[in-house]
CSV table of C-alpha atoms in Angstrom, one decimal:
chain,number,residue,atom,x,y,z
R,1,MET,CA,0.0,0.0,0.0
R,2,THR,CA,1.5,3.3,-1.0
R,3,ASN,CA,2.0,6.0,1.5
R,4,PRO,CA,-1.0,8.3,1.2
R,5,MET,CA,1.0,11.4,2.2
R,6,ALA,CA,3.5,10.7,-0.6
R,7,SER,CA,0.8,10.3,-3.2
R,8,VAL,CA,-0.9,13.5,-2.0
R,9,MET,CA,2.4,15.4,-2.1
R,10,ASN,CA,3.2,14.1,-5.6
R,11,SER,CA,-0.2,15.0,-7.0
R,12,SER,CA,-0.3,18.5,-5.5
R,13,MET,CA,3.2,19.1,-6.9
R,14,LYS,CA,2.1,18.2,-10.3
R,15,ARG,CA,-1.1,20.3,-10.2
R,16,ARG,CA,0.8,23.4,-9.1
R,17,GLY,CA,0.3,26.3,-11.4
R,18,SER,CA,3.2,27.7,-13.5
R,19,MET,CA,3.3,31.2,-12.1
R,20,PHE,CA,7.0,30.8,-11.4
R,21,ASP,CA,9.4,28.6,-13.1
R,22,GLY,CA,10.9,25.5,-11.5
R,23,SER,CA,14.3,27.1,-10.7
R,24,LEU,CA,12.6,28.9,-7.8
R,25,ALA,CA,11.2,25.7,-6.3
R,26,ARG,CA,13.9,25.5,-3.7
R,27,LEU,CA,13.2,28.4,-1.5
R,28,ASN,CA,14.9,29.6,1.6
R,29,PRO,CA,12.6,28.4,4.4
R,30,VAL,CA,12.3,31.8,5.8
R,31,GLY,CA,11.4,33.5,2.5
R,32,SER,CA,12.8,35.4,-0.4
R,33,SER,CA,11.9,38.7,-2.0
R,34,THR,CA,12.1,40.7,-5.2
R,35,ARG,CA,12.0,44.4,-5.5
R,36,THR,CA,10.1,46.3,-8.2
R,37,PHE,CA,11.0,49.9,-9.2
R,38,GLY,CA,8.6,52.4,-10.7
R,39,GLU,CA,11.2,53.3,-13.3
R,40,ASP,CA,14.2,51.7,-14.8
R,41,PRO,CA,17.0,52.3,-12.2
R,42,THR,CA,19.6,52.7,-14.9
R,43,SER,CA,17.8,55.4,-16.8
R,44,GLU,CA,18.7,59.1,-16.6
R,45,THR,CA,15.4,60.3,-15.2
R,46,PHE,CA,15.8,58.0,-12.2
R,47,LEU,CA,19.2,59.6,-11.3
R,48,ILE,CA,18.2,63.2,-12.1
R,49,LYS,CA,15.2,62.9,-9.7
R,50,LYS,CA,17.6,63.7,-6.9
R,51,LEU,CA,17.4,67.4,-7.6
R,52,SER,CA,13.9,68.8,-7.1
R,53,THR,CA,12.6,72.4,-7.0
R,54,ARG,CA,11.2,73.8,-3.8
R,55,TYR,CA,8.2,76.0,-4.4
R,56,GLN,CA,7.1,78.8,-2.2
R,57,ASN,CA,4.3,78.2,0.2
R,58,THR,CA,0.9,78.9,-1.1
R,59,TYR,CA,-0.8,79.1,2.3
R,60,LYS,CA,-3.8,77.5,0.9
R,61,LEU,CA,-4.6,74.9,3.5
R,62,GLU,CA,-8.1,73.8,2.5
R,63,PRO,CA,-8.8,72.3,-0.9
R,64,ASP,CA,-11.4,74.0,-3.1
R,65,GLN,CA,-13.0,70.7,-3.8
R,66,ARG,CA,-13.0,67.9,-1.3
R,67,PHE,CA,-12.3,64.4,-2.4
R,68,GLU,CA,-15.8,63.0,-3.1
R,69,CYS,CA,-15.8,59.4,-2.1
R,70,GLY,CA,-19.2,58.6,-3.6
R,71,LYS,CA,-18.5,59.8,-7.0
R,72,VAL,CA,-15.0,58.3,-7.2
R,73,GLN,CA,-16.3,54.9,-6.0
R,74,ALA,CA,-19.0,55.0,-8.7
R,75,ILE,CA,-16.3,55.8,-11.3
R,76,ALA,CA,-14.1,53.0,-10.1
R,77,GLU,CA,-16.9,50.4,-10.1
R,78,GLN,CA,-18.0,51.5,-13.6
R,79,VAL,CA,-14.5,51.2,-15.1
R,80,LEU,CA,-14.0,47.7,-13.5
R,81,MET,CA,-17.4,46.6,-14.9
R,82,ASP,CA,-16.6,47.9,-18.4
R,83,TYR,CA,-13.3,46.2,-18.7
R,84,LEU,CA,-14.0,42.9,-16.9
R,85,GLU,CA,-17.6,42.0,-17.4
R,86,ASP,CA,-17.8,38.5,-18.9
R,87,ILE,CA,-14.1,38.1,-19.3
R,88,GLU,CA,-12.3,34.8,-18.7
R,89,TYR,CA,-9.1,35.0,-16.7
R,90,ASN,CA,-6.0,34.8,-19.0
R,91,VAL,CA,-2.5,36.0,-18.2
R,92,ALA,CA,-1.8,38.4,-21.0
R,93,GLY,CA,-5.2,39.9,-21.2
R,94,CYS,CA,-5.5,40.6,-17.5
R,95,ARG,CA,-2.0,42.0,-17.3
R,96,GLN,CA,-2.9,44.6,-19.9
R,97,ALA,CA,-6.3,45.1,-18.4
R,98,CYS,CA,-4.8,45.9,-15.0
R,99,LYS,CA,-2.7,48.7,-16.4
R,100,THR,CA,-5.4,50.1,-18.5
R,101,ILE,CA,-7.9,50.1,-15.7
R,102,GLY,CA,-5.5,52.0,-13.5
R,103,ASP,CA,-4.9,54.6,-16.1
R,104,LYS,CA,-8.6,55.0,-16.9
R,105,ILE,CA,-9.5,55.5,-13.3
R,106,VAL,CA,-6.9,58.2,-12.8
R,107,LYS,CA,-8.0,60.1,-15.9
R,108,ALA,CA,-11.6,59.8,-15.0
R,109,VAL,CA,-11.0,61.1,-11.5
R,110,GLN,CA,-9.0,63.9,-12.8
R,111,ASN,CA,-11.9,64.9,-15.1
R,112,LEU,CA,-13.9,65.5,-11.9
R,113,GLY,CA,-11.7,68.6,-11.6
R,114,TYR,CA,-9.3,68.0,-8.7
R,115,LYS,CA,-6.6,70.5,-9.3
R,116,ARG,CA,-4.6,70.2,-6.1
R,117,HIS,CA,-5.0,66.5,-5.4
R,118,LYS,CA,-2.5,63.7,-6.1
R,119,ILE,CA,-4.3,60.6,-7.3
R,120,ILE,CA,-3.1,57.0,-6.9
R,121,ALA,CA,-5.1,54.1,-8.3
R,122,LEU,CA,-4.1,50.6,-7.3
R,123,VAL,CA,-5.7,47.7,-9.1
R,124,HIS,CA,-5.5,43.9,-8.3
R,125,ILE,CA,-6.9,41.3,-10.6
R,126,GLY,CA,-6.8,37.7,-9.4
R,127,GLN,CA,-7.9,34.3,-10.6
R,128,LEU,CA,-10.6,32.6,-8.6
R,129,GLN,CA,-9.2,29.3,-7.6
R,130,ASP,CA,-10.2,28.6,-4.0
R,131,GLN,CA,-7.2,30.3,-2.5
R,132,GLY,CA,-7.2,32.7,0.4
R,133,ILE,CA,-6.2,36.3,-0.1
R,134,ARG,CA,-6.1,39.3,2.1
R,135,VAL,CA,-5.5,42.9,1.0
R,136,GLY,CA,-4.8,45.5,3.6
R,137,SER,CA,-3.6,49.1,3.6
R,138,ARG,CA,-2.8,51.9,6.0
R,139,CYS,CA,-1.8,55.5,5.4
R,140,LEU,CA,0.1,58.2,7.1
R,141,TRP,CA,-1.5,61.4,5.9
R,142,ASP,CA,-3.8,64.4,6.8
R,143,ASP,CA,-7.0,62.8,7.9
R,144,LYS,CA,-9.1,65.9,7.2
R,145,ARG,CA,-8.1,66.4,3.6
R,146,ASP,CA,-7.1,63.1,2.2
R,147,ASN,CA,-9.3,60.1,1.5
R,148,TRP,CA,-9.6,56.8,-0.2
R,149,VAL,CA,-12.2,54.6,-1.8
R,150,CYS,CA,-12.3,50.9,-2.8
R,151,ALA,CA,-14.3,49.1,-5.5
R,152,PHE,CA,-14.7,45.4,-5.9
R,153,TYR,CA,-15.8,43.3,-8.8
R,154,GLU,CA,-16.3,39.5,-8.9
R,155,GLY,CA,-16.7,37.6,-12.2
R,156,LYS,CA,-17.0,33.9,-13.0
R,157,SER,CA,-13.3,33.2,-13.1
R,158,LEU,CA,-11.7,36.3,-11.7
R,159,TRP,CA,-12.0,39.0,-9.0
R,160,ALA,CA,-10.7,42.5,-9.1
R,161,THR,CA,-10.3,45.3,-6.6
R,162,ALA,CA,-9.5,49.0,-7.3
R,163,THR,CA,-8.4,51.3,-4.6
R,164,VAL,CA,-8.2,55.0,-5.3
R,165,TYR,CA,-6.3,57.4,-2.9
R,166,GLY,CA,-6.7,61.1,-3.1
R,167,VAL,CA,-4.0,63.2,-1.3
R,168,TYR,CA,-4.2,67.0,-1.1
R,169,TYR,CA,-1.1,68.8,-2.1
R,170,GLU,CA,-0.8,72.2,-0.5
G,1,MET,CA,18.4,82.1,-6.5
G,2,ASP,CA,19.1,78.7,-5.0
G,3,ASP,CA,16.1,76.6,-5.9
G,4,PHE,CA,17.8,73.2,-5.5
G,5,GLN,CA,18.0,71.6,-2.2
G,6,ALA,CA,20.7,69.0,-2.6
G,7,GLY,CA,21.5,68.4,1.1
G,8,GLU,CA,18.0,67.8,2.4
G,9,GLU,CA,16.3,64.6,1.3
G,10,THR,CA,13.0,65.7,-0.3
G,11,THR,CA,12.9,63.0,-2.9
G,12,PHE,CA,11.6,59.5,-2.4
G,13,VAL,CA,14.6,57.1,-1.8
G,14,VAL,CA,13.6,53.6,-2.9
G,15,ASP,CA,16.5,51.7,-1.3
G,16,ASP,CA,15.8,52.8,2.3
G,17,VAL,CA,12.1,52.2,1.9
G,18,SER,CA,12.6,48.8,0.4
G,19,ASN,CA,14.8,47.7,3.3
G,20,VAL,CA,12.2,48.8,5.7
G,21,ILE,CA,9.5,46.8,4.0
G,22,LYS,CA,11.6,43.7,3.8
G,23,GLU,CA,12.4,43.8,7.5
G,24,SER,CA,8.8,44.4,8.4
G,25,ILE,CA,7.6,41.4,6.4
G,26,GLU,CA,10.3,39.1,7.8
G,27,ASN,CA,9.7,40.1,11.3
G,28,THR,CA,6.0,39.6,11.0
G,29,ILE,CA,5.5,36.5,8.9
G,30,GLY,CA,8.9,35.2,8.1
G,31,GLY,CA,9.0,31.5,8.7
G,32,ASN,CA,5.2,31.1,9.1
G,33,ALA,CA,2.9,29.0,6.9
G,34,TYR,CA,-0.3,30.3,5.5
G,35,GLN,CA,-3.1,30.2,8.1
G,36,HIS,CA,-6.5,31.5,7.2
G,37,ASN,CA,-7.4,32.6,10.7
G,38,LYS,CA,-4.2,34.5,11.2
G,39,VAL,CA,-3.8,36.2,7.9
G,40,ASN,CA,-6.1,39.1,9.0
G,41,GLN,CA,-3.8,39.9,11.9
G,42,TRP,CA,-0.7,39.4,9.7
G,43,THR,CA,-1.7,41.9,7.1
G,44,SER,CA,-2.5,44.5,9.8
G,45,ASN,CA,0.8,43.9,11.5
G,46,VAL,CA,2.9,44.1,8.4
G,47,VAL,CA,1.3,47.3,7.4
G,48,GLU,CA,1.5,48.9,10.8
G,49,LEU,CA,5.1,47.9,11.3
G,50,CYS,CA,6.0,49.2,7.9
G,51,LEU,CA,4.3,52.5,8.6
G,52,ASN,CA,5.9,52.9,12.0
G,53,GLN,CA,9.4,52.3,10.6
G,54,LEU,CA,8.8,54.7,7.8
G,55,THR,CA,7.8,57.5,10.2
G,56,LYS,CA,11.1,56.9,12.0
G,57,LEU,CA,12.9,57.8,8.9
G,58,ASN,CA,11.7,61.4,9.6
G,59,ARG,CA,11.2,62.5,6.0
G,60,PRO,CA,8.6,65.0,4.9
G,61,PHE,CA,6.4,62.5,3.2
G,62,LYS,CA,2.8,61.2,3.4
G,63,TYR,CA,2.9,57.4,3.0
G,64,ILE,CA,0.4,54.9,1.7
G,65,VAL,CA,1.2,51.3,2.5
G,66,THR,CA,-0.7,48.4,0.9
G,67,ALA,CA,-0.1,44.7,1.6
G,68,VAL,CA,-1.5,41.7,-0.2
G,69,ILE,CA,-1.1,38.2,1.3
G,70,MET,CA,-2.1,35.4,-0.9
G,71,GLN,CA,-2.0,31.6,-0.4
G,72,LYS,CA,0.1,29.6,-2.9
G,73,ASN,CA,-2.5,27.7,-4.8
G,74,GLY,CA,-1.5,28.0,-8.4
G,75,ALA,CA,-3.8,30.9,-9.0
G,76,GLY,CA,-2.7,34.0,-10.8
G,77,LEU,CA,-2.6,37.6,-9.5
G,78,HIS,CA,-2.0,40.8,-11.3
G,79,THR,CA,-1.4,44.2,-9.7
G,80,ALA,CA,-1.0,47.5,-11.3
G,81,SER,CA,-0.9,51.1,-10.1
G,82,SER,CA,-1.4,54.3,-11.9
G,83,CYS,CA,-0.4,57.6,-10.2
G,84,PHE,CA,-0.9,61.2,-10.8
G,85,TRP,CA,1.8,63.1,-8.8
G,86,ASP,CA,4.9,65.1,-9.0
G,87,ASN,CA,7.5,62.8,-10.5
G,88,SER,CA,10.5,64.6,-9.2
G,89,THR,CA,9.6,64.3,-5.5
G,90,ASP,CA,7.2,61.3,-5.2
G,91,GLY,CA,7.8,57.7,-5.7
G,92,SER,CA,6.7,54.2,-5.0
G,93,CYS,CA,8.3,50.9,-4.1
G,94,THR,CA,6.8,47.4,-4.4
G,95,LEU,CA,8.4,44.4,-2.7
G,96,ARG,CA,7.3,40.9,-3.6
G,97,TRP,CA,8.1,38.4,-0.9
G,98,GLU,CA,7.3,34.6,-0.8
G,99,ASN,CA,7.9,31.5,1.1
G,100,LYS,CA,6.7,28.0,0.6
G,101,THR,CA,3.0,28.6,1.3
G,102,MET,CA,2.2,32.2,0.5
G,103,TYR,CA,3.0,35.4,-1.4
G,104,CYS,CA,3.2,38.8,0.2
G,105,ILE,CA,3.3,41.9,-1.9
G,106,VAL,CA,3.7,45.2,-0.2
G,107,SER,CA,3.5,48.6,-2.0
G,108,VAL,CA,4.6,51.8,-0.5
G,109,PHE,CA,3.7,55.2,-2.1
G,110,GLY,CA,5.5,58.2,-0.8
G,111,LEU,CA,4.1,61.7,-1.6
G,112,ALA,CA,6.0,64.8,-0.7
G,113,ILE,CA,4.4,67.3,1.5
């Protein structure tokens, strides 16, 4: 009689998805990490960033237009629905969709007319495969003037969340 | 007129932030296996520890820290972010960490005040 544990281990190893190639199979038991840059670290713009201009104070502490959570959430949900309704999860398509959705959300929020707000849109798209996942976030900012909204969409084979942060820049 | 402040650090430095994130993750979940009932606590802890360490850097930045912990199950995950900010002063850093049972992806966005 074969060892049941061994057969389970073997079968689960074979069924494992191919998100990472086999060369990474032997991991340090504690963990390993990869770092992602927003820009190519060898490019000139990355190095030139060190020098930045300091502007004079504007003394304008309150934004003309507060970050409207309701409207922004509606926009985020609409964009998610437009792009992901009835779409099957596939690697290339979702990778592109992720980036496009982020860009669309930022442009749409800007169209609402926020002149002094910095906008960040963070989009996660994942495959539905009975796994557990937890997304959490915490911010260090000015509670009265900055805000955030989150929109969630679940399809047949994928789920997506879009988080939009609006930070006032004085 | 001297407009450039070369001595004071008013730009987002990715290396420091990335080290902070790595230490926060390893101190919170390094060496643990994925447990559904604990993952809630872990995400909060990773994010809070990150934020506390970032404040200790004493830089004039507002920070947004996001953490995603996902069980290793063969499922795919895509993450993208789109930002409208001042490119010379603001920046982001994303660190992807994994062990045998889970992935942890932490993104830090730093916005200059």
